[in-house]
mmCIF file of C-alpha atoms and ligand atoms in Angstrom:
data_model
loop_
_atom_site.group_PDB
_atom_site.id
_atom_site.type_symbol
_atom_site.label_atom_id
_atom_site.label_comp_id
_atom_site.label_asym_id
_atom_site.label_seq_id
_atom_site.Cartn_x
_atom_site.Cartn_y
_atom_site.Cartn_z
ATOM 1 C CA MET A 12 -1.927 -18.974 -12.391
ATOM 2 C CA LEU A 13 -2.671 -15.329 -12.818
ATOM 3 C CA LEU A 14 0.406 -13.316 -13.659
ATOM 4 C CA GLN A 15 0.420 -9.590 -13.201
ATOM 5 C CA GLU A 16 2.309 -7.588 -15.847
ATOM 6 C CA ASN A 17 4.755 -4.740 -15.372
ATOM 7 C CA TYR A 18 4.455 -5.011 -11.631
ATOM 8 C CA PRO A 19 6.126 -2.393 -9.416
ATOM 9 C CA LEU A 20 8.740 -3.830 -7.113
ATOM 10 C CA ARG A 21 9.524 -0.740 -5.037
ATOM 11 C CA LYS A 22 7.732 -1.888 -1.966
ATOM 12 C CA LEU A 23 9.245 -5.412 -2.314
ATOM 13 C CA ASN A 24 12.888 -4.467 -2.023
ATOM 14 C CA THR A 25 14.384 -2.738 1.032
ATOM 15 C CA PHE A 26 16.658 -0.608 -1.084
ATOM 16 C CA GLY A 27 13.352 0.977 -2.359
ATOM 17 C CA MET A 28 14.469 0.675 -5.990
ATOM 18 C CA ASN A 29 11.854 1.788 -8.434
ATOM 19 C CA ALA A 30 12.122 -1.299 -10.687
ATOM 20 C CA SER A 31 9.390 -3.399 -12.143
ATOM 21 C CA ALA A 32 8.898 -7.009 -13.124
ATOM 22 C CA ARG A 33 7.682 -8.018 -16.583
ATOM 23 C CA TRP A 34 5.512 -10.623 -14.808
ATOM 24 C CA PHE A 35 4.732 -11.124 -11.138
ATOM 25 C CA THR A 36 2.939 -13.658 -8.997
ATOM 26 C CA GLU A 37 2.943 -15.056 -5.514
ATOM 27 C CA ALA A 38 3.440 -18.676 -4.456
ATOM 28 C CA ASN A 39 1.164 -19.240 -1.469
ATOM 29 C CA SER A 40 1.374 -23.056 -1.409
ATOM 30 C CA MET A 41 3.238 -26.053 -2.682
ATOM 31 C CA GLU A 42 0.424 -26.498 -5.208
ATOM 32 C CA ASP A 43 1.254 -23.058 -6.549
ATOM 33 C CA LEU A 44 4.888 -24.020 -7.059
ATOM 34 C CA HIS A 45 3.901 -27.248 -8.805
ATOM 35 C CA GLU A 46 1.556 -25.377 -11.032
ATOM 36 C CA LEU A 47 4.025 -22.648 -11.799
ATOM 37 C CA PHE A 48 6.988 -24.832 -12.598
ATOM 38 C CA GLY A 49 4.827 -27.456 -14.297
ATOM 39 C CA ASP A 50 4.215 -24.827 -16.925
ATOM 40 C CA SER A 51 7.102 -24.666 -19.385
ATOM 41 C CA ARG A 52 6.516 -20.958 -19.882
ATOM 42 C CA THR A 53 7.783 -20.296 -16.328
ATOM 43 C CA GLU A 54 11.352 -21.366 -17.204
ATOM 44 C CA GLN A 55 11.254 -19.460 -20.488
ATOM 45 C CA ARG A 56 10.240 -16.469 -18.481
ATOM 46 C CA HIS A 57 13.420 -16.650 -16.350
ATOM 47 C CA ALA A 58 11.665 -17.083 -13.068
ATOM 48 C CA MET A 59 13.243 -15.426 -10.078
ATOM 49 C CA ILE A 60 12.289 -16.138 -6.488
ATOM 50 C CA LEU A 61 11.965 -13.105 -4.229
ATOM 51 C CA GLY A 62 11.909 -13.387 -0.461
ATOM 52 C CA GLY A 63 11.947 -10.305 1.774
ATOM 53 C CA GLY A 64 13.916 -8.380 -0.857
ATOM 54 C CA SER A 65 16.432 -7.290 1.758
ATOM 55 C CA ASN A 66 19.648 -8.444 0.088
ATOM 56 C CA ILE A 67 19.018 -7.363 -3.520
ATOM 57 C CA LEU A 68 19.860 -4.345 -5.653
ATOM 58 C CA PHE A 69 17.708 -3.908 -8.802
ATOM 59 C CA THR A 70 19.856 -1.984 -11.304
ATOM 60 C CA LYS A 71 17.225 -2.336 -14.031
ATOM 61 C CA ASN A 72 13.677 -3.593 -14.546
ATOM 62 C CA TYR A 73 13.448 -7.389 -14.371
ATOM 63 C CA ASP A 74 12.580 -8.669 -17.823
ATOM 64 C CA GLY A 75 11.163 -11.949 -16.498
ATOM 65 C CA LEU A 76 8.866 -13.538 -13.910
ATOM 66 C CA VAL A 77 9.246 -12.632 -10.228
ATOM 67 C CA ILE A 78 7.695 -15.153 -7.888
ATOM 68 C CA LYS A 79 7.276 -13.888 -4.324
ATOM 69 C CA ASN A 80 7.771 -16.717 -1.908
ATOM 70 C CA ASN A 81 4.759 -16.532 0.379
ATOM 71 C CA LEU A 82 4.824 -20.000 1.972
ATOM 72 C CA LEU A 83 3.631 -19.446 5.598
ATOM 73 C CA GLY A 84 3.210 -21.341 8.858
ATOM 74 C CA ILE A 85 5.182 -22.015 11.957
ATOM 75 C CA GLU A 86 4.954 -25.291 13.949
ATOM 76 C CA LYS A 87 6.754 -27.148 16.644
ATOM 77 C CA ILE A 88 7.358 -30.480 14.999
ATOM 78 C CA ARG A 89 9.101 -32.287 17.862
ATOM 79 C CA GLU A 90 11.031 -31.855 21.050
ATOM 80 C CA ASP A 91 13.549 -33.856 23.113
ATOM 81 C CA ASP A 92 15.155 -33.273 26.517
ATOM 82 C CA GLN A 93 17.107 -30.282 25.372
ATOM 83 C CA HIS A 94 15.629 -28.941 22.187
ATOM 84 C CA TYR A 95 12.557 -27.800 20.326
ATOM 85 C CA TYR A 96 12.467 -28.419 16.551
ATOM 86 C CA ILE A 97 10.555 -25.493 15.038
ATOM 87 C CA LYS A 98 9.634 -25.554 11.375
ATOM 88 C CA SER A 99 8.841 -22.303 9.587
ATOM 89 C CA GLY A 100 7.481 -21.596 6.098
ATOM 90 C CA ALA A 101 10.070 -19.817 3.996
ATOM 91 C CA GLY A 102 7.887 -16.816 3.414
ATOM 92 C CA GLU A 103 7.550 -15.883 7.109
ATOM 93 C CA VAL A 104 9.094 -12.580 8.056
ATOM 94 C CA TRP A 105 12.395 -13.365 9.841
ATOM 95 C CA HIS A 106 11.978 -10.949 12.768
ATOM 96 C CA ALA A 107 8.380 -12.027 13.389
ATOM 97 C CA PHE A 108 9.695 -15.610 13.553
ATOM 98 C CA VAL A 109 12.381 -14.630 16.033
ATOM 99 C CA LEU A 110 9.763 -12.869 18.216
ATOM 100 C CA HIS A 111 7.554 -15.936 18.049
ATOM 101 C CA CYS A 112 10.477 -18.055 19.351
ATOM 102 C CA ILE A 113 11.241 -15.673 22.148
ATOM 103 C CA ALA A 114 7.574 -15.500 23.234
ATOM 104 C CA ASN A 115 7.593 -19.290 23.462
ATOM 105 C CA ASN A 116 10.964 -19.580 25.171
ATOM 106 C CA TYR A 117 12.747 -21.228 22.285
ATOM 107 C CA ALA A 118 16.279 -20.065 22.776
ATOM 108 C CA GLY A 119 19.269 -19.568 20.466
ATOM 109 C CA ILE A 120 17.941 -17.134 17.905
ATOM 110 C CA GLU A 121 17.681 -13.957 19.967
ATOM 111 C CA ASN A 122 20.961 -12.425 18.709
ATOM 112 C CA LEU A 123 19.493 -12.516 15.200
ATOM 113 C CA SER A 124 16.675 -10.150 16.091
ATOM 114 C CA LEU A 125 15.622 -7.421 13.664
ATOM 115 C CA ILE A 126 17.473 -8.802 10.643
ATOM 116 C CA PRO A 127 15.318 -7.798 7.663
ATOM 117 C CA GLY A 128 14.168 -10.414 5.215
ATOM 118 C CA SER A 129 12.322 -13.721 5.187
ATOM 119 C CA VAL A 130 13.056 -17.051 6.914
ATOM 120 C CA GLY A 131 13.751 -18.736 3.552
ATOM 121 C CA ALA A 132 16.455 -16.310 2.664
ATOM 122 C CA GLY A 133 18.227 -16.944 5.983
ATOM 123 C CA PRO A 134 20.055 -20.173 5.052
ATOM 124 C CA MET A 135 20.861 -18.854 1.487
ATOM 125 C CA GLN A 136 23.485 -16.511 2.900
ATOM 126 C CA ASN A 137 23.741 -17.977 6.476
ATOM 127 C CA ILE A 138 22.664 -14.677 8.054
ATOM 128 C CA GLY A 139 24.542 -13.671 11.157
ATOM 129 C CA ALA A 140 24.918 -10.969 13.719
ATOM 130 C CA TYR A 141 26.422 -10.379 17.179
ATOM 131 C CA GLY A 142 28.309 -13.632 17.479
ATOM 132 C CA VAL A 143 25.594 -15.978 16.158
ATOM 133 C CA GLU A 144 25.023 -17.310 12.660
ATOM 134 C CA LEU A 145 22.004 -19.121 11.344
ATOM 135 C CA LYS A 146 24.045 -22.299 11.018
ATOM 136 C CA ASP A 147 24.289 -22.448 14.845
ATOM 137 C CA VAL A 148 20.566 -23.079 15.179
ATOM 138 C CA PHE A 149 19.844 -24.776 11.891
ATOM 139 C CA HIS A 150 18.484 -28.308 11.782
ATOM 140 C CA GLU A 151 17.338 -28.947 8.192
ATOM 141 C CA LEU A 152 15.407 -27.401 5.346
ATOM 142 C CA GLU A 153 13.145 -28.460 2.492
ATOM 143 C CA ALA A 154 13.504 -27.128 -0.984
ATOM 144 C CA PHE A 155 11.654 -27.601 -4.255
ATOM 145 C CA HIS A 156 13.731 -28.471 -7.331
ATOM 146 C CA THR A 157 12.247 -26.365 -10.069
ATOM 147 C CA GLY A 158 13.440 -28.656 -12.892
ATOM 148 C CA GLU A 159 12.480 -31.971 -11.442
ATOM 149 C CA LYS A 160 9.544 -30.630 -9.320
ATOM 150 C CA THR A 161 10.514 -32.700 -6.360
ATOM 151 C CA ILE A 162 11.085 -31.832 -2.696
ATOM 152 C CA ARG A 163 14.544 -32.469 -1.213
ATOM 153 C CA LYS A 164 15.602 -32.296 2.410
ATOM 154 C CA PHE A 165 18.938 -30.647 3.132
ATOM 155 C CA SER A 166 20.843 -31.463 6.224
ATOM 156 C CA HIS A 167 23.295 -29.043 7.878
ATOM 157 C CA ALA A 168 26.169 -30.625 5.986
ATOM 158 C CA ASP A 169 24.285 -30.496 2.657
ATOM 159 C CA CYS A 170 23.923 -26.681 2.993
ATOM 160 C CA ARG A 171 27.723 -26.181 3.188
ATOM 161 C CA PHE A 172 27.432 -23.077 5.225
ATOM 162 C CA GLY A 173 30.246 -20.549 5.308
ATOM 163 C CA TYR A 174 30.481 -16.870 6.125
ATOM 164 C CA ARG A 175 27.461 -15.413 4.357
ATOM 165 C CA GLU A 176 27.631 -18.434 2.078
ATOM 166 C CA SER A 177 25.759 -21.694 1.332
ATOM 167 C CA VAL A 178 25.448 -24.223 -1.443
ATOM 168 C CA PHE A 179 22.370 -22.228 -2.590
ATOM 169 C CA LYS A 180 24.559 -19.235 -3.543
ATOM 170 C CA ARG A 181 27.151 -21.433 -5.230
ATOM 171 C CA GLU A 182 26.808 -24.920 -6.736
ATOM 172 C CA LEU A 183 23.019 -25.014 -6.594
ATOM 173 C CA LYS A 184 22.287 -21.430 -7.473
ATOM 174 C CA ASP A 185 18.816 -20.942 -9.041
ATOM 175 C CA GLN A 186 17.958 -24.610 -8.900
ATOM 176 C CA TYR A 187 15.860 -24.817 -5.710
ATOM 177 C CA VAL A 188 13.151 -22.836 -4.014
ATOM 178 C CA ILE A 189 13.567 -23.092 -0.246
ATOM 179 C CA THR A 190 10.118 -23.965 1.106
ATOM 180 C CA SER A 191 10.641 -24.444 4.829
ATOM 181 C CA VAL A 192 13.397 -24.294 7.371
ATOM 182 C CA THR A 193 13.563 -26.232 10.656
ATOM 183 C CA PHE A 194 15.540 -24.793 13.559
ATOM 184 C CA ARG A 195 16.895 -26.601 16.645
ATOM 185 C CA LEU A 196 16.303 -24.327 19.542
ATOM 186 C CA SER A 197 17.298 -24.829 23.162
ATOM 187 C CA LYS A 198 15.108 -25.360 26.208
ATOM 188 C CA THR A 199 17.830 -23.935 28.417
ATOM 189 C CA PRO A 200 19.248 -20.692 27.056
ATOM 190 C CA LYS A 201 22.987 -20.370 26.541
ATOM 191 C CA LEU A 202 23.218 -16.700 26.041
ATOM 192 C CA ASN A 203 25.841 -15.321 23.752
ATOM 193 C CA THR A 204 26.721 -11.888 25.050
ATOM 194 C CA SER A 205 30.386 -12.082 24.102
ATOM 195 C CA TYR A 206 29.972 -9.324 21.539
ATOM 196 C CA GLY A 207 31.026 -6.364 23.585
ATOM 197 C CA ALA A 208 28.217 -4.037 22.566
ATOM 198 C CA ILE A 209 25.546 -6.453 23.952
ATOM 199 C CA GLU A 210 27.004 -6.511 27.416
ATOM 200 C CA LYS A 211 27.271 -2.773 27.451
ATOM 201 C CA GLU A 212 23.747 -2.380 26.219
ATOM 202 C CA LEU A 213 22.355 -4.732 28.864
ATOM 203 C CA GLU A 214 24.149 -2.844 31.575
ATOM 204 C CA GLN A 215 22.693 0.451 30.272
ATOM 205 C CA MET A 216 19.244 -1.150 30.253
ATOM 206 C CA GLY A 217 19.772 -2.024 33.981
ATOM 207 C CA VAL A 218 19.464 -5.764 33.238
ATOM 208 C CA THR A 219 21.394 -7.835 35.782
ATOM 209 C CA GLU A 220 20.002 -11.274 34.971
ATOM 210 C CA PRO A 221 19.678 -11.386 31.205
ATOM 211 C CA GLY A 222 17.328 -13.812 29.396
ATOM 212 C CA ILE A 223 16.548 -14.312 25.744
ATOM 213 C CA ALA A 224 13.970 -11.468 25.734
ATOM 214 C CA SER A 225 16.435 -8.862 27.184
ATOM 215 C CA VAL A 226 19.208 -9.955 24.890
ATOM 216 C CA SER A 227 16.808 -9.591 21.965
ATOM 217 C CA ARG A 228 15.885 -6.077 23.192
ATOM 218 C CA ALA A 229 19.565 -5.172 23.557
ATOM 219 C CA VAL A 230 20.294 -6.339 19.973
ATOM 220 C CA ILE A 231 17.263 -4.385 18.722
ATOM 221 C CA HIS A 232 18.636 -1.212 20.436
ATOM 222 C CA ILE A 233 22.101 -1.677 18.997
ATOM 223 C CA ARG A 234 20.857 -2.360 15.461
ATOM 224 C CA SER A 235 18.441 0.579 15.600
ATOM 225 C CA SER A 236 21.206 2.941 16.701
ATOM 226 C CA LYS A 237 23.678 1.922 14.016
ATOM 227 C CA LEU A 238 21.756 0.652 11.070
ATOM 228 C CA PRO A 239 19.265 2.664 9.030
ATOM 229 C CA ASP A 240 15.673 1.472 9.126
ATOM 230 C CA PRO A 241 14.761 0.491 5.543
ATOM 231 C CA ALA A 242 11.328 1.892 6.143
ATOM 232 C CA GLN A 243 12.969 5.367 6.507
ATOM 233 C CA ILE A 244 16.155 5.089 4.333
ATOM 234 C CA GLY A 245 16.484 2.428 1.623
ATOM 235 C CA ASN A 246 19.344 -0.049 2.275
ATOM 236 C CA ALA A 247 20.223 -3.726 2.217
ATOM 237 C CA GLY A 248 22.344 -3.945 5.364
ATOM 238 C CA SER A 249 26.072 -4.569 4.831
ATOM 239 C CA PHE A 250 26.744 -4.012 1.135
ATOM 240 C CA PHE A 251 30.107 -5.829 1.297
ATOM 241 C CA LYS A 252 31.409 -8.776 3.203
ATOM 242 C CA ASN A 253 34.186 -8.390 5.752
ATOM 243 C CA PRO A 254 37.258 -9.648 3.847
ATOM 244 C CA VAL A 255 39.130 -12.667 5.041
ATOM 245 C CA ILE A 256 42.891 -12.490 4.588
ATOM 246 C CA GLY A 257 45.910 -14.709 5.359
ATOM 247 C CA ALA A 258 48.355 -14.139 8.234
ATOM 248 C CA ALA A 259 51.141 -12.714 6.052
ATOM 249 C CA GLU A 260 48.902 -10.082 4.483
ATOM 250 C CA HIS A 261 47.492 -9.272 7.894
ATOM 251 C CA GLU A 262 50.992 -8.731 9.187
ATOM 252 C CA ARG A 263 51.793 -6.383 6.264
ATOM 253 C CA LEU A 264 48.608 -4.317 6.833
ATOM 254 C CA LYS A 265 49.104 -4.150 10.600
ATOM 255 C CA LYS A 266 52.594 -2.717 10.066
ATOM 256 C CA GLU A 267 51.384 -0.076 7.674
ATOM 257 C CA PHE A 268 48.059 0.663 9.460
ATOM 258 C CA PRO A 269 48.482 -0.176 13.160
ATOM 259 C CA GLU A 270 44.887 0.954 13.866
ATOM 260 C CA ILE A 271 43.390 -1.521 11.471
ATOM 261 C CA VAL A 272 40.323 -3.369 12.884
ATOM 262 C CA SER A 273 40.654 -7.138 12.494
ATOM 263 C CA TYR A 274 39.621 -10.351 14.255
ATOM 264 C CA LYS A 275 41.253 -13.761 14.256
ATOM 265 C CA ASN A 276 39.022 -15.857 12.023
ATOM 266 C CA SER A 277 40.760 -19.235 12.191
ATOM 267 C CA ASP A 278 44.292 -20.541 12.889
ATOM 268 C CA THR A 279 45.439 -19.256 9.550
ATOM 269 C CA ASP A 280 43.355 -16.197 8.649
ATOM 270 C CA PHE A 281 41.896 -12.914 9.830
ATOM 271 C CA LYS A 282 38.681 -11.014 9.139
ATOM 272 C CA LEU A 283 38.969 -7.266 8.515
ATOM 273 C CA ALA A 284 36.223 -4.830 9.405
ATOM 274 C CA ALA A 285 35.270 -3.583 5.923
ATOM 275 C CA GLY A 286 33.441 -0.686 7.560
ATOM 276 C CA TRP A 287 36.724 0.613 8.948
ATOM 277 C CA LEU A 288 38.552 0.306 5.603
ATOM 278 C CA ILE A 289 35.740 2.191 3.872
ATOM 279 C CA GLU A 290 35.646 4.891 6.550
ATOM 280 C CA GLN A 291 39.426 5.380 6.202
ATOM 281 C CA CYS A 292 38.940 6.054 2.508
ATOM 282 C CA GLY A 293 36.718 8.990 3.553
ATOM 283 C CA TRP A 294 33.393 7.622 2.438
ATOM 284 C CA LYS A 295 31.440 7.647 5.667
ATOM 285 C CA GLY A 296 28.424 10.045 5.276
ATOM 286 C CA PHE A 297 29.256 10.589 1.549
ATOM 287 C CA ARG A 298 26.199 11.515 -0.586
ATOM 288 C CA GLN A 299 25.825 12.207 -4.237
ATOM 289 C CA GLY A 300 22.256 12.786 -5.293
ATOM 290 C CA ASP A 301 20.252 10.225 -3.431
ATOM 291 C CA ALA A 302 22.937 7.570 -3.281
ATOM 292 C CA GLY A 303 25.137 7.531 -0.211
ATOM 293 C CA VAL A 304 27.238 5.763 2.381
ATOM 294 C CA HIS A 305 25.532 5.660 5.776
ATOM 295 C CA LYS A 306 26.725 8.234 8.322
ATOM 296 C CA ASP A 307 26.987 5.730 11.205
ATOM 297 C CA GLN A 308 28.082 2.576 9.363
ATOM 298 C CA ALA A 309 30.267 2.834 6.309
ATOM 299 C CA LEU A 310 29.518 -0.765 5.261
ATOM 300 C CA VAL A 311 25.921 0.214 4.450
ATOM 301 C CA LEU A 312 25.065 1.996 1.200
ATOM 302 C CA VAL A 313 21.833 3.887 1.239
ATOM 303 C CA ASN A 314 19.116 5.253 -0.986
ATOM 304 C CA TYR A 315 17.847 8.601 0.336
ATOM 305 C CA GLY A 316 14.766 8.479 -1.898
ATOM 306 C CA ASN A 317 15.167 8.267 -5.609
ATOM 307 C CA ALA A 318 18.601 6.888 -6.265
ATOM 308 C CA LYS A 319 18.828 4.553 -9.228
ATOM 309 C CA GLY A 320 20.239 1.051 -8.790
ATOM 310 C CA GLU A 321 22.985 1.952 -11.272
ATOM 311 C CA GLU A 322 23.999 4.886 -9.128
ATOM 312 C CA ILE A 323 24.231 2.707 -6.023
ATOM 313 C CA TYR A 324 26.243 0.183 -8.034
ATOM 314 C CA ALA A 325 28.546 2.817 -9.435
ATOM 315 C CA LEU A 326 29.137 4.111 -5.898
ATOM 316 C CA SER A 327 29.883 0.622 -4.693
ATOM 317 C CA GLN A 328 32.468 0.329 -7.461
ATOM 318 C CA ARG A 329 34.173 3.571 -6.412
ATOM 319 C CA VAL A 330 34.274 2.380 -2.813
ATOM 320 C CA LEU A 331 35.710 -0.937 -3.900
ATOM 321 C CA ASP A 332 38.399 0.749 -6.077
ATOM 322 C CA SER A 333 39.454 3.105 -3.336
ATOM 323 C CA VAL A 334 39.816 0.383 -0.745
ATOM 324 C CA LYS A 335 41.852 -1.624 -3.213
ATOM 325 C CA ALA A 336 44.086 1.349 -3.987
ATOM 326 C CA LYS A 337 44.738 2.299 -0.340
ATOM 327 C CA PHE A 338 44.895 -1.112 1.287
ATOM 328 C CA GLY A 339 45.408 -3.584 -1.549
ATOM 329 C CA VAL A 340 42.366 -5.462 -0.302
ATOM 330 C CA LEU A 341 39.581 -6.469 -2.654
ATOM 331 C CA LEU A 342 36.060 -6.203 -1.138
ATOM 332 C CA GLU A 343 33.303 -8.534 -2.252
ATOM 333 C CA ARG A 344 29.711 -7.453 -2.553
ATOM 334 C CA GLU A 345 27.321 -9.259 -0.207
ATOM 335 C CA VAL A 346 24.177 -7.920 -1.894
ATOM 336 C CA ASN A 347 22.804 -9.703 -4.971
ATOM 337 C CA ILE A 348 22.872 -7.447 -8.041
ATOM 338 C CA VAL A 349 20.082 -7.869 -10.614
HETATM 339 N N1 LIG B 19 33.796 0.164 11.797
HETATM 340 C C1 LIG B 19 34.361 1.329 11.536
HETATM 341 N N2 LIG B 19 33.607 2.227 10.781
HETATM 342 C C2 LIG B 19 32.365 1.936 10.322
HETATM 343 C C3 LIG B 19 31.816 0.642 10.619
HETATM 344 C C4 LIG B 19 32.537 -0.224 11.343
HETATM 345 O O1 LIG B 19 35.433 1.660 11.952
HETATM 346 O O2 LIG B 19 31.764 2.788 9.628
HETATM 347 C C5 LIG B 19 34.545 -0.804 12.633
HETATM 348 C C6 LIG B 19 34.415 -0.570 14.179
HETATM 349 O O3 LIG B 19 35.605 -0.779 14.741
HETATM 350 C C7 LIG B 19 33.499 -1.692 14.545
HETATM 351 C C8 LIG B 19 33.808 -2.788 13.549
HETATM 352 O O4 LIG B 19 34.147 -2.102 12.391
HETATM 353 O O5 LIG B 19 33.697 -2.081 15.929
HETATM 354 C C9 LIG B 19 32.700 -3.794 13.339
HETATM 355 O O6 LIG B 19 31.465 -3.063 13.040
HETATM 356 P P1 LIG B 19 30.025 -3.680 13.371
HETATM 357 O O7 LIG B 19 29.999 -4.232 14.738
HETATM 358 O O8 LIG B 19 29.077 -2.614 13.009
HETATM 359 O O9 LIG B 19 29.941 -4.945 12.432
HETATM 360 P P2 LIG B 19 30.342 -5.190 10.895
HETATM 361 O O10 LIG B 19 31.511 -6.092 10.880
HETATM 362 O O11 LIG B 19 30.423 -3.874 10.186
HETATM 363 C C10 LIG B 19 28.899 -7.363 10.714
HETATM 364 C C11 LIG B 19 27.884 -7.924 9.815
HETATM 365 C C12 LIG B 19 26.497 -7.301 10.119
HETATM 366 C C13 LIG B 19 26.171 -7.612 11.589
HETATM 367 C C14 LIG B 19 27.236 -7.010 12.460
HETATM 368 C C15 LIG B 19 27.091 -7.325 13.898
HETATM 369 C C16 LIG B 19 28.940 -8.495 7.722
HETATM 370 C C17 LIG B 19 29.221 -8.137 6.311
HETATM 371 N N3 LIG B 19 28.179 -7.656 8.377
HETATM 372 O O12 LIG B 19 29.038 -6.010 10.393
HETATM 373 O O13 LIG B 19 25.526 -7.918 9.311
HETATM 374 O O14 LIG B 19 24.911 -7.009 11.958
HETATM 375 O O15 LIG B 19 28.528 -7.566 12.067
HETATM 376 O O16 LIG B 19 27.367 -8.666 14.174
HETATM 377 O O17 LIG B 19 29.519 -9.514 8.221
HETATM 378 C C18 LIG B 19 24.480 -7.736 7.155
HETATM 379 O O18 LIG B 19 25.141 -8.760 6.819
HETATM 380 O O19 LIG B 19 23.716 -7.158 6.316
HETATM 381 C C19 LIG B 19 24.717 -7.154 8.481
HETATM 382 C C20 LIG B 19 24.194 -6.071 8.828
#
């Protein structure tokens, strides 16, 4: 296949980092994947699969082969009394897929509107927002093993989903290319408006009988009001995960910081709002050069134009250190660093 050399990646990552790839190509079909990984040079060239580029920070040029996953196509593969099973190519744009589902009355995915990125990247980190995670609507996926050059089906259990986690970020990292994802969507919507902001937004919109389309619109409004649009200001959504801590530590923090924002995560642990911790350390709206912390959401680091990846990374380290010093809590980065 034709490889392009020294290929600019700026338009292919939502942080807008001005990095380049030593080699670049697109996989538009299964045949392309077979051809690419059938060639021993691909492995030697440290192939990296790129989806929508919305969860990645390039801190340097990539001295290897970047393969853009461009496997497209959406089809309804079956239905039963209650569900539609919708299969999407991994390269489809996530939000376009969500809109397709809403237009066809396939329910369950509406809360995940406007998340940047591709369908194939969704299961990698079990994307989630406003009370719904991808795992709640996931049926199965297909992935190409780059060493064996075989296709394997992964069930829900095989993916070992966790909070922004899956087997593809852990045990099977860099072994598979996700090629398609099948979702199990409902014929009768069970709206999830438990996230306070959605109900408030629907009320403001004057919606008295919400449906999947109005919930999607509400989510789009909320996201647009809080999160910077990557087309305007480079970013990769939440830079850190919300930390999960045990009950004893939660008790200690609550005593010292009664205002701390936390949620019960399970019988034994709590999730802290990392945005609150970061804001308390005085970072919200901080800017140095073109690297900054978003003015409306402290969990989001931003590139105002020409920030270097190293600058964003160094800022993330300062944020991490200060949260550790003030609260004794260690934040974990959600964004993949290259
Ligand atoms: N908060 C602050 N200051 C801030 C930001 C947040 O005090 O600067 C507090 C507020 O009390 C707020 C609470 O934190 O009520 C939660 O904030 P928000 O609703 O914005 O959600 P989040 O916990 O910061 C998570 C996800 C987002 C997802 C939203 C909505 C993670 C790492 N992030 O953010 O996902 O959109 O919930 O469900 O879990 C992403 O992963 O890239 C992402 C954007």
